[in-house]
Coordinates of C-alpha atoms in Angstrom, one line a residue:
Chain Q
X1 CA 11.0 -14.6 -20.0
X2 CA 8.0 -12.8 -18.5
X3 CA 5.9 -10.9 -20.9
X4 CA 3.4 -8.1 -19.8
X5 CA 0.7 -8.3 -22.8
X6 CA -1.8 -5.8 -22.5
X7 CA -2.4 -5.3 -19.1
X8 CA -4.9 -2.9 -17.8
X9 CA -5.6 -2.7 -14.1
X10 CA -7.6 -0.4 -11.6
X11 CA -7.9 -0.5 -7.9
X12 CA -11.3 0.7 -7.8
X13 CA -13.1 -0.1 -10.9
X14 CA -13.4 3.5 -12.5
X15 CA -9.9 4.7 -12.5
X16 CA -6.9 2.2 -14.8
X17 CA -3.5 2.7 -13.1
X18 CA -2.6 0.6 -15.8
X19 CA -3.3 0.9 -19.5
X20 CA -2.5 -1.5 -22.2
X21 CA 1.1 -1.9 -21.0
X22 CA 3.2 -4.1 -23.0
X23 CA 6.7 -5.1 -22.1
X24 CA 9.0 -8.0 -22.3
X25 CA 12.0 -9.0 -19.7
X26 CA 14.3 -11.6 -21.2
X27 CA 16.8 -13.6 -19.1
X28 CA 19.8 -12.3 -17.9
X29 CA 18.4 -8.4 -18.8
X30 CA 18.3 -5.4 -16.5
X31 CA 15.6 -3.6 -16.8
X32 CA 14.6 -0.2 -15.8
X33 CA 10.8 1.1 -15.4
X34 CA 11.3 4.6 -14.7
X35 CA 8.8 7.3 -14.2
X36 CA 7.1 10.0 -11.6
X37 CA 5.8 8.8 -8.2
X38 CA 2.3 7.4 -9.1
X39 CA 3.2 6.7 -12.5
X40 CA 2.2 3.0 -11.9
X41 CA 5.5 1.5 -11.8
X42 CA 4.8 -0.1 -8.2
X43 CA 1.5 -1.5 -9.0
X44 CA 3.4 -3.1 -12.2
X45 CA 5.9 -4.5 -10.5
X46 CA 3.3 -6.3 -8.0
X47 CA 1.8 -7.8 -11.2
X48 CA 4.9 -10.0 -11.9
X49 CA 4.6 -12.1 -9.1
X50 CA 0.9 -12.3 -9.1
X51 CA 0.1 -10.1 -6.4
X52 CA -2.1 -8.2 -8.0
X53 CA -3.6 -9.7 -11.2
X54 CA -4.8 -7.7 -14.4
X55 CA -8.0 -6.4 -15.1
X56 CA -7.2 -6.9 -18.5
X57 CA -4.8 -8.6 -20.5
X58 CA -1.9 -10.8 -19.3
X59 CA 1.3 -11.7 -17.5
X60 CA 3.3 -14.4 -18.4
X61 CA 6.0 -16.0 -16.4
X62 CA 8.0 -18.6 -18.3
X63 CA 4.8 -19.0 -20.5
X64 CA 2.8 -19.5 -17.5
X65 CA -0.4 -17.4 -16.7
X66 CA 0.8 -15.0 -13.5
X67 CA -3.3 -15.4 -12.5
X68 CA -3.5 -19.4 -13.1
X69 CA -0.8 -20.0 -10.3
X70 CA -0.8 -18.8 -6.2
X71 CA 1.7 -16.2 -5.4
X72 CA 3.5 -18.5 -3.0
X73 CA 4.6 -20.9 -6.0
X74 CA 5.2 -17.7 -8.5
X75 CA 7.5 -16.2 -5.4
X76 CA 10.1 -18.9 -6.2
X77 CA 10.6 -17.6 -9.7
X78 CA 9.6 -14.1 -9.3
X79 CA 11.2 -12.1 -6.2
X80 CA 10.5 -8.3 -5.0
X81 CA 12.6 -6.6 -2.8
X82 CA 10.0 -3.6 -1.8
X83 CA 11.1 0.0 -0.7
X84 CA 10.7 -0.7 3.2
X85 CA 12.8 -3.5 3.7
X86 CA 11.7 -3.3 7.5
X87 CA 8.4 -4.0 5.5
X88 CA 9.1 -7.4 5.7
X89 CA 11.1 -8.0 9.2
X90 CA 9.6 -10.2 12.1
X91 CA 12.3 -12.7 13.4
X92 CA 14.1 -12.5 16.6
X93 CA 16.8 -13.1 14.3
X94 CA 18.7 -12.3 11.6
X95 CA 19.6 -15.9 10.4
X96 CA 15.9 -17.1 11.2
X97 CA 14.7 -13.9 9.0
X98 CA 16.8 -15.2 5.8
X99 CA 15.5 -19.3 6.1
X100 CA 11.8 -17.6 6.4
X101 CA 10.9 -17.9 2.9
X102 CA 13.2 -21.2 2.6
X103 CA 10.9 -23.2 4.8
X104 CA 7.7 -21.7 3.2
X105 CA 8.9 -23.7 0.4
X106 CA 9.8 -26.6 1.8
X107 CA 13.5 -26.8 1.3
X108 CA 15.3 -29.9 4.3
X109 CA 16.9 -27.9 7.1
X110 CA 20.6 -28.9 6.1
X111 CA 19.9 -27.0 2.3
X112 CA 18.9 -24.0 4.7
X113 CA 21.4 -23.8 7.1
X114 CA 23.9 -24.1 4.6
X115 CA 22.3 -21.2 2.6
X116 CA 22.1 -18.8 5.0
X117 CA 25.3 -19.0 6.1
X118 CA 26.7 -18.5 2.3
X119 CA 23.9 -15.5 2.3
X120 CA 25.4 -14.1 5.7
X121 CA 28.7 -14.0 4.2
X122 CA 28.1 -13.0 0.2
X123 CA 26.2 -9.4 2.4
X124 CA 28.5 -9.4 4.9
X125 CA 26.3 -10.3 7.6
X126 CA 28.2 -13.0 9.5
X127 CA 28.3 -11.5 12.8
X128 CA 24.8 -10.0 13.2
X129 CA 23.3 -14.0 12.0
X130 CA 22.0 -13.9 15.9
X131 CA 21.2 -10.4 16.5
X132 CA 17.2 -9.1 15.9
X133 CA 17.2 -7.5 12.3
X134 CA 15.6 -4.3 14.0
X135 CA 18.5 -3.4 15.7
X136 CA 20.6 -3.3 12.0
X137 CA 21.5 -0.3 10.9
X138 CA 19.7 1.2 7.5
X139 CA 22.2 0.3 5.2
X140 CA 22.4 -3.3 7.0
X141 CA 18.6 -3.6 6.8
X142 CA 18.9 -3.0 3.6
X143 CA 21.4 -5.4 2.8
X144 CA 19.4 -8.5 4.6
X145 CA 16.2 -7.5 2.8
X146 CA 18.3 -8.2 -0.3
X147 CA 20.0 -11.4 1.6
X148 CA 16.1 -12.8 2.5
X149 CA 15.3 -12.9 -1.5
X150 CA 18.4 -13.7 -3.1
X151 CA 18.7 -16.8 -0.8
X152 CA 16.3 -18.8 -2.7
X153 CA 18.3 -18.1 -6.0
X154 CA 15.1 -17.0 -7.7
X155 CA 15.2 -16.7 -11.8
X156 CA 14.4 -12.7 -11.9
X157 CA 14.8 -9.7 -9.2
X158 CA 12.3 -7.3 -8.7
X159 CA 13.6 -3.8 -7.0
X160 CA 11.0 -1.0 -6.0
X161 CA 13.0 1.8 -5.6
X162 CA 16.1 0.6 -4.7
X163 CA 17.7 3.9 -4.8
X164 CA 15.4 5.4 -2.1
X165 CA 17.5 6.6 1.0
X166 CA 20.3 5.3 0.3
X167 CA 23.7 6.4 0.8
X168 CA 27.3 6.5 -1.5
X169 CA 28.3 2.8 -0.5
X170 CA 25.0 1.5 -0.4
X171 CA 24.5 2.6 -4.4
X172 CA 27.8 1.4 -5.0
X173 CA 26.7 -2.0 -3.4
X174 CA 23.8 -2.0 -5.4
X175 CA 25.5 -1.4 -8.6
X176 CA 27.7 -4.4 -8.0
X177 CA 25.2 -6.2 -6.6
X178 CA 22.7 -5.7 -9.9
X179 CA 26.0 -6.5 -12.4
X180 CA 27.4 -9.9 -11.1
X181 CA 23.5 -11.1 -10.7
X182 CA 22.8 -10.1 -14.4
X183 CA 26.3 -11.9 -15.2
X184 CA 24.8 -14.8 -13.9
X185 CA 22.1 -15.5 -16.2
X186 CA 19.7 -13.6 -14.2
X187 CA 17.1 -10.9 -14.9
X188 CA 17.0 -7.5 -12.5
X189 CA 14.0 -5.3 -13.1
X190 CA 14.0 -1.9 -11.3
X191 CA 11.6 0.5 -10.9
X192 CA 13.2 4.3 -9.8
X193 CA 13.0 7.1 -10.6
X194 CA 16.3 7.8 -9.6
X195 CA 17.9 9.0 -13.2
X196 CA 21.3 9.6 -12.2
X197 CA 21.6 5.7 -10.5
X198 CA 19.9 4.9 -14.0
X199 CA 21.9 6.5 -15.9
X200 CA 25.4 5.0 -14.1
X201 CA 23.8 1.2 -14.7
X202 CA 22.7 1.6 -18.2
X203 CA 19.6 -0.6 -18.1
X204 CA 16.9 -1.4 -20.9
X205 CA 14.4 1.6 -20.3
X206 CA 10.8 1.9 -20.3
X207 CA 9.0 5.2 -19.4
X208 CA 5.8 4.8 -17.4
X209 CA 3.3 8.1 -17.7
X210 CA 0.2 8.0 -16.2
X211 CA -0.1 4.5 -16.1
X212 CA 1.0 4.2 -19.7
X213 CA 4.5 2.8 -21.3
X214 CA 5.5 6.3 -23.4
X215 CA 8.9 5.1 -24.7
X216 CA 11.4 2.5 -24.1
X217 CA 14.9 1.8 -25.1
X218 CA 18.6 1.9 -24.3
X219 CA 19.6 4.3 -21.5
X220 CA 21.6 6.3 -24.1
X221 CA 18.5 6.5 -26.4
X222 CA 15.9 7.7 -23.4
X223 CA 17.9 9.7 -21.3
X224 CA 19.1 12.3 -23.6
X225 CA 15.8 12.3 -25.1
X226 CA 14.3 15.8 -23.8
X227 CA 10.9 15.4 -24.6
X228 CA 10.5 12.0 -23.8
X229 CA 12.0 12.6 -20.4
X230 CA 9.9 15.6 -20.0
X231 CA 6.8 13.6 -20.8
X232 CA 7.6 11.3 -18.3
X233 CA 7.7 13.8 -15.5
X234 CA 12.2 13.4 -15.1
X235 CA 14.7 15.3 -15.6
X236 CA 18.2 14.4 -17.6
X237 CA 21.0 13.5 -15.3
X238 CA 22.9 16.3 -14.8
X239 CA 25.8 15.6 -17.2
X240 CA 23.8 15.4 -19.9
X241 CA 22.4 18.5 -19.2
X242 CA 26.0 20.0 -18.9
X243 CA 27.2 18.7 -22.0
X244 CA 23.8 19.7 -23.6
X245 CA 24.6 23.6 -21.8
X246 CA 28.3 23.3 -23.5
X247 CA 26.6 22.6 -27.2
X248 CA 27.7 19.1 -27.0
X249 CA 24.9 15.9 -27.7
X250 CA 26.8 12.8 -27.0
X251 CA 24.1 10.4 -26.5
X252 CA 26.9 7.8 -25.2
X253 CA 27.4 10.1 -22.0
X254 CA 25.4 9.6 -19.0
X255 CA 27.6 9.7 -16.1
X256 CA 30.4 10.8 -14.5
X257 CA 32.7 8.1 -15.7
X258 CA 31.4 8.3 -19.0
X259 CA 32.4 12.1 -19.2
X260 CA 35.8 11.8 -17.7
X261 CA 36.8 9.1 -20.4
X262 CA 35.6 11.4 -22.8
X263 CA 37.6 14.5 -21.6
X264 CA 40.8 12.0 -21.0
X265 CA 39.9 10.5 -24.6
X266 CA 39.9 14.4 -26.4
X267 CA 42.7 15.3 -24.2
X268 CA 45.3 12.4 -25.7
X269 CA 44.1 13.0 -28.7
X270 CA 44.7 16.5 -28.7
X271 CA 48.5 16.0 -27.2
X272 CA 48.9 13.4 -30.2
Chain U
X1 CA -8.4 -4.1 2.7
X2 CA -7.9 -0.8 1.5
X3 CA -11.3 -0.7 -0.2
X4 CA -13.3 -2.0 2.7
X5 CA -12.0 0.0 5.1
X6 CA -12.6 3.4 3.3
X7 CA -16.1 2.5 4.1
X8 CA -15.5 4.4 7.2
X9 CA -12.8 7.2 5.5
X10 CA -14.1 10.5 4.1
X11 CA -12.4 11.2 0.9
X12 CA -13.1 15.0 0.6
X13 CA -16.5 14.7 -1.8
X14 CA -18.8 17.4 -1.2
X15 CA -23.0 17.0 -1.6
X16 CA -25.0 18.8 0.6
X17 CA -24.9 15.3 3.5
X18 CA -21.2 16.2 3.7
X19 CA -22.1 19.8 4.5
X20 CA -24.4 19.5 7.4
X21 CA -23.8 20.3 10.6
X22 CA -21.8 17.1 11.9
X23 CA -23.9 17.3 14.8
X24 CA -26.7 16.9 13.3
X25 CA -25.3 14.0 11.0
X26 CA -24.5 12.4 14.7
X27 CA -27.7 12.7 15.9
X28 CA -29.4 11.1 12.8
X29 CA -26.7 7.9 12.7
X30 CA -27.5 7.8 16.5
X31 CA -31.1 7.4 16.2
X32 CA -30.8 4.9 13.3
X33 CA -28.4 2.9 15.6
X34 CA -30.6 3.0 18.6
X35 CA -33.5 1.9 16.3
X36 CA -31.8 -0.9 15.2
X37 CA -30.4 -1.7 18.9
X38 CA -33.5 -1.9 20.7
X39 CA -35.6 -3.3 17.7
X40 CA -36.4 -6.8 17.5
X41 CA -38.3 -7.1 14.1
X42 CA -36.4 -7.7 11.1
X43 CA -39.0 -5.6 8.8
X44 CA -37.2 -2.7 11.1
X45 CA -33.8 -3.5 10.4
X46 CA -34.3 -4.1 6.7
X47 CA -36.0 -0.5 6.8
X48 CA -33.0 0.8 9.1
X49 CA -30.6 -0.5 6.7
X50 CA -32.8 1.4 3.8
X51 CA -32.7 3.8 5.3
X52 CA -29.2 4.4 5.6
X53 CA -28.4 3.4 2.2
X54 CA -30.9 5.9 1.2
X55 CA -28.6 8.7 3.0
X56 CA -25.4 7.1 1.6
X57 CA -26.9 7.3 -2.1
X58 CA -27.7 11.1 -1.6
X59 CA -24.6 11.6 -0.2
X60 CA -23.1 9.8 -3.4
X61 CA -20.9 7.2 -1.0
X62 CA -23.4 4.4 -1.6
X63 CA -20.3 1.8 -2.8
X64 CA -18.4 2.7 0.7
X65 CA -21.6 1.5 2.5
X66 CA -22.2 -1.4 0.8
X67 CA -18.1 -1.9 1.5
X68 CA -19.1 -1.3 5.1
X69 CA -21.9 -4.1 5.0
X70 CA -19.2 -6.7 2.9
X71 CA -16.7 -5.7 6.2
X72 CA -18.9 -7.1 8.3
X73 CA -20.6 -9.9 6.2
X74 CA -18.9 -12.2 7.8
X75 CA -18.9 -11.7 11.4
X76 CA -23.1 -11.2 10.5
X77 CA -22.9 -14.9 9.2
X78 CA -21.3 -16.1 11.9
X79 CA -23.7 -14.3 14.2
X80 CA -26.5 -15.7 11.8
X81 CA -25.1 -19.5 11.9
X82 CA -24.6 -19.6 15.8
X83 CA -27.9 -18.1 16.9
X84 CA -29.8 -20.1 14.3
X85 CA -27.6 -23.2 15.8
X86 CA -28.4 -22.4 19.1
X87 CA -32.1 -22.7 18.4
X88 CA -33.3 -19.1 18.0
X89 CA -34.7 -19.5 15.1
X90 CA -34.6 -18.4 11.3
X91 CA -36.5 -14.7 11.5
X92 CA -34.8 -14.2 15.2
X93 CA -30.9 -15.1 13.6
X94 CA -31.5 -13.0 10.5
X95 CA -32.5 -10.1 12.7
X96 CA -29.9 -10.2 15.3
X97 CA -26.9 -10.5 11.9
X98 CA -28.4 -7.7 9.9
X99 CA -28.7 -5.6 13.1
X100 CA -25.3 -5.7 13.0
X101 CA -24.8 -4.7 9.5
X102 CA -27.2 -2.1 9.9
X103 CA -25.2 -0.6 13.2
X104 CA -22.4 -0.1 11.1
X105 CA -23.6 1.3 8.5
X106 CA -25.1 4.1 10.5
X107 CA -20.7 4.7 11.6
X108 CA -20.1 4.6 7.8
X109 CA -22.9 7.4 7.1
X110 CA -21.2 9.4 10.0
X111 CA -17.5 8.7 9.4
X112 CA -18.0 8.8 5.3
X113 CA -19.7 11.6 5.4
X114 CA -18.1 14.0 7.6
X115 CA -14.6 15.5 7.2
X116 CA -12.3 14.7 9.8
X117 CA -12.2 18.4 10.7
X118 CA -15.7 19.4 11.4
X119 CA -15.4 15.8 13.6
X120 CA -12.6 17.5 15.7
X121 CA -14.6 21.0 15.8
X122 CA -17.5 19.0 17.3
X123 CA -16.0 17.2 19.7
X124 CA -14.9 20.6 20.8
X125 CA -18.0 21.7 20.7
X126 CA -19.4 19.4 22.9
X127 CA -16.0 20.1 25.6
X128 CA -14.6 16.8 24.8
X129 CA -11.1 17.5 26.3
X130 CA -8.8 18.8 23.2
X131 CA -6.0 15.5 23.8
X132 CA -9.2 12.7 23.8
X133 CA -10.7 14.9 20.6
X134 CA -7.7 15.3 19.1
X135 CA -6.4 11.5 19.2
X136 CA -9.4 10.4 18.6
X137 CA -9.9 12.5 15.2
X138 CA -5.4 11.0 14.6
X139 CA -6.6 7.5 14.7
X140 CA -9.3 8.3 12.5
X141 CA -7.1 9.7 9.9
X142 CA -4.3 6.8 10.5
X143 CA -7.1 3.7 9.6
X144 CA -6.1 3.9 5.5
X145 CA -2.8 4.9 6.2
X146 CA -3.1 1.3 8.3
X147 CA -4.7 -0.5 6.1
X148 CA -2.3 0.8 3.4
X149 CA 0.8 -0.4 5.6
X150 CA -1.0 -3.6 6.2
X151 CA -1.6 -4.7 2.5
X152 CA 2.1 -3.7 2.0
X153 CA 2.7 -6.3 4.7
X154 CA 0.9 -8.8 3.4
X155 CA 2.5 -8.6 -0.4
X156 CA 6.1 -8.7 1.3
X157 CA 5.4 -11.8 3.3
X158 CA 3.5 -13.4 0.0
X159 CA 6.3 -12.4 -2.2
X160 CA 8.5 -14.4 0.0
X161 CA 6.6 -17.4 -0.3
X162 CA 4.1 -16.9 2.6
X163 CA 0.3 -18.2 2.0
X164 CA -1.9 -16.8 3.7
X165 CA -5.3 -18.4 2.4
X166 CA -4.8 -21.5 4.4
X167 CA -7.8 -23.1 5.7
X168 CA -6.8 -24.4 8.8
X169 CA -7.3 -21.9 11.5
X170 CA -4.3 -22.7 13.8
X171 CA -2.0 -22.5 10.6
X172 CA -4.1 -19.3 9.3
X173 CA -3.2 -17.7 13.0
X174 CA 0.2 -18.8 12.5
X175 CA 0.8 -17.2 9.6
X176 CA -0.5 -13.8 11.0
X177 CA 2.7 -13.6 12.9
X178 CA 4.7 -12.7 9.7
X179 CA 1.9 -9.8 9.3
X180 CA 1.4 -8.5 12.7
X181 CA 4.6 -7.9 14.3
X182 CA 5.9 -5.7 11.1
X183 CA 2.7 -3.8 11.5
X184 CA 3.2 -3.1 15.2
X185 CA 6.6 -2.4 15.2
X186 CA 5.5 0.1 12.2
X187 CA 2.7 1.4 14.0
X188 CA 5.0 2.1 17.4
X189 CA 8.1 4.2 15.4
X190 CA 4.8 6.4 13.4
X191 CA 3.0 7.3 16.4
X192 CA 6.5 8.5 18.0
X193 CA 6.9 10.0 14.3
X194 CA 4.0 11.9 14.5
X195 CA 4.1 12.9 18.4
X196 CA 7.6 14.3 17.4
X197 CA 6.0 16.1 14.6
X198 CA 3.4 17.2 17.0
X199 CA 5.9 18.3 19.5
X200 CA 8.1 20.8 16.7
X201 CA 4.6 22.5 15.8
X202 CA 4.4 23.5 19.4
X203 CA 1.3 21.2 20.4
X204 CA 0.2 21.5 23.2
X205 CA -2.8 19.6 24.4
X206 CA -4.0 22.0 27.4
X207 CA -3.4 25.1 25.6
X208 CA -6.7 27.2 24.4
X209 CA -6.8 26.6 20.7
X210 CA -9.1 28.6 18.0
X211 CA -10.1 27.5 14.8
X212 CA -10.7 29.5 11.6
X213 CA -14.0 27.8 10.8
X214 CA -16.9 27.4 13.4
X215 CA -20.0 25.3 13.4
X216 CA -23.5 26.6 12.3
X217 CA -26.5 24.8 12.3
X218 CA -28.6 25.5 9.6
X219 CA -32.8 25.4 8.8
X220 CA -31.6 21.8 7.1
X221 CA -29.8 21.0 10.1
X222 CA -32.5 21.7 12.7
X223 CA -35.2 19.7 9.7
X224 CA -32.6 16.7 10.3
X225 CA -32.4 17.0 13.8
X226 CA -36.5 17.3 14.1
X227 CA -36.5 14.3 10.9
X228 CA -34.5 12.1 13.6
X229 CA -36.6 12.8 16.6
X230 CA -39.7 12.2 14.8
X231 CA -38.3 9.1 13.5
X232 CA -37.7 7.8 16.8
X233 CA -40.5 8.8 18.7
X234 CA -43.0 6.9 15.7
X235 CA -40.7 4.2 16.8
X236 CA -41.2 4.2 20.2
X237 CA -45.0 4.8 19.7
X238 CA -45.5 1.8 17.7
X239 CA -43.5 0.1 19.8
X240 CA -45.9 0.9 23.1
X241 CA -48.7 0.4 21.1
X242 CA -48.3 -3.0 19.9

């Protein structure tokens, strides 16, 4: 479990980007930090691995102190997929790119050849193992960026704005990507502002304002909450809105899907 | 890295330093510079550096001058250790390592306290060619959008398990790799960003370009400018004299 207790944190001394945030990710959750751009959720999300540690309060990793251990060690539990996957891109290849962060922690070369290839193949990026990851496409970039982290197996997944420029099959590649990892035991934490992806995955929400938590809950609960949303600089996805326009407040609609099980649900009804 | 190199980044505050003329603010970081360059004495330097602090306090950016002395720290104690090593002595090695602190502090009065604007209007004003002014015053604004993409860089690589406080320098040089070629390859697709940016606002680097706002010296400018020249000529008269 990693448990954020309190934690206050400024760049530069005067002005707290963070302020007495509290927030708690058990295993095998998905969670969903949502809020405006500068809201804070990125310099959050750099405090769970120990990149940046608090000013004040706490971060706990498995009960350990996120400032007592290096990054490097905290990496193996903790891994961040950031917005620019090119961000993080160097190799002259692809399959040297993935085993990167395998040697920096030590693993024998036959564990990581045998990894990466069952990373190439789980993302679908077999035939590109020898090709230099700058000449991938964005969706494909994307996709090792995720390959690189996931290869080590680490206990929880960070992803800052995974949303951001992506297109229809990408999402949809996310969204199966975040469910079978969840299935598996392991935690997902997201940070978007992205309410209509949020609203398709149903995660555990907490609302980020000015470098404060404003609200958390189920997506159901926060979503269709106008003035919680409103405080948090969103906006409601757009079928709550509609459904809100029509007179209806079904908190359990969020999406598409959701409505058009709904509409098929009154419809047989109706013809019963 | 962010923090430090903001020492040189000016951040829009206005006092009445930020207002001057920026040639006169170039003409007093100049004569501060050329102080410390071609004094020897250390009493100078520490006054130099004073000095310069003094400005920086007035013009309310004292903590990105003492970021711009914590830059340079240590390449000054490296200066410090082999000149002291090499036999020049205590006073001499302590001189020659806060010259250099003092030298760039006198860049972070001029950078910190001039906008980036009134930098391109006076390189204009003194016919620098509009593509040199006009890179020149680019790069300028890129350095904390650099450093920015840099720190990124850095929390990537260490969030995949990269250490990058090793001791050893072979492995610490090593380890760079991870850092740089992310940043150059970054660097390359901006700049052709920005230049086609450039290009679809119709730039044009010979063209005759006119600017809403125009330089004026003012009676506080020309008692700067005179300040300066006074300061230097004591100099140089105590320096013939003794």
């Amino acid at each position: 479990m990693i448990k954020v207790e309190n934690v206050w944190f400024s760049y530069d001394g005067v002005r707290y980007v963070l302020k007495d945030v509290i927030m708690k990710f058990s295993e095998g959750n998905y969670i969903a930090i949502m809020g405006e751009n500068g809201s804070g959720k990125t310099t959050l999300l750099k405090h769970l691995n120990g990149l940046l540690k608090p000013n004040k309060g706490r971060v706990l990793v498995d009960g350990i102190e996120t400032s007592k251990i290096p990054v490097s060690e905290l990496a193996r539990k903790v891994a961040i997929v950031f917005q620019n996957p090119e961000m993080m891109f160097f190799s002259e290849r692809v399959y040297d790119e993935i085993s990167f962060a395998l040697r920096n922690f030590g693993l024998d070369e036959e564990i990581i050849e045998k990894t990466v290839k069952k990373v190439l193949n789980i993302f679908g990026l077999d035939e590109y193992a020898t090709e230099s990851p700058f000449n991938l496409s964005e969706g494909e970039k994307r996709r090792l960026a995720f390959a690189c982290v996931l290869a080590w197996n680490p206990k929880y997944i960070v992803l800052d704005e995974p949303t951001a420029g992506q297109d229809v099959f990408q999402r949809e590649l996310l969204r199966g990507l975040i469910k079978q990892l969840t299935s598996q035991g392991r935690t997902v934490i997201i940070a978007s502002h992205d309410v209509e992806f949020v609203a398709e995955t149903k995660p555990y929400i907490y609302l980020l304002s000015k470098g404060e938590v404003i609200g958390e809950g189920k997506a159901e609960d926060v979503l269709t909450d106008d003035k919680l949303i409103k405080k948090a600089g969103l906006i409601k996805p757009q079928i709550v809105e509609v459904f809100n326009y029509l007179g209806f407040n079904y908190r359990e609609i969020l999406d598409v899907n959701d409505a058009l099980d709904f509409i098929i649900k009154k419809v047989s009804e109706r013809n019963v | 890295m962010y923090r430090l190199t903001s020492a040189f980044i000016y951040e829009g505050r206005k006092t009445w330093v930020h207002e001057l003329d920026p040639r006169s603010k170039l003409i007093l970081s100049a004569t501060v510079m050329l102080i410390s360059i071609l004094s020897e004495s250390l009493l100078i330097q520490i006054l130099v550096w004073t000095g310069e602090m003094l400005i920086s306090f007035i013009g309310k950016e004292l903590r990105k001058f003492l970021n711009s002395a914590l830059l340079v720290l240590p390449f000054s104690v490296f200066i410090l250790l082999i000149n002291y090593v090499f036999g020049r002595g205590l006073m001499a090695s302590i001189t020659l390592s806060l010259r250099l602190v003092a030298m760039v502090g006198a860049f972070s009065i001029f950078f910190a306290l001039t906008p980036p604007e009134d930098f391109i209007l006076m390189l204009e004003s003194l016919k620098v060619p509009a593509l040199i002014s006009f890179s020149f015053s680019l790069a300028l604004r890129f350095i904390p959008v650099m450093a920015e993409e840099t720190q990124r860089i850095i929390d990537a690589q260490r969030s995949r398990g990269l250490k990058v406080d090793s001791r050893n320098p072979i492995r610490r040089l090593k380890m760079m790799m991870p850092i740089f070629i992310p940043l150059i390859i970054l660097s390359i697709k901006k700049s052709m960003e920005v230049a086609e940016a450039l290009e679809t606002r119709c730039f044009d680097p010979n063209a005759k370009r006119t600017s809403i706002i125009e330089l004026k010296m003012t009676m506080r400018d020309y008692l700067i400018i005179a300040l300066s020249l006074a300061i230097l000529l004591a100099y140089f008269i105590l320096k013939c004299s003794i």
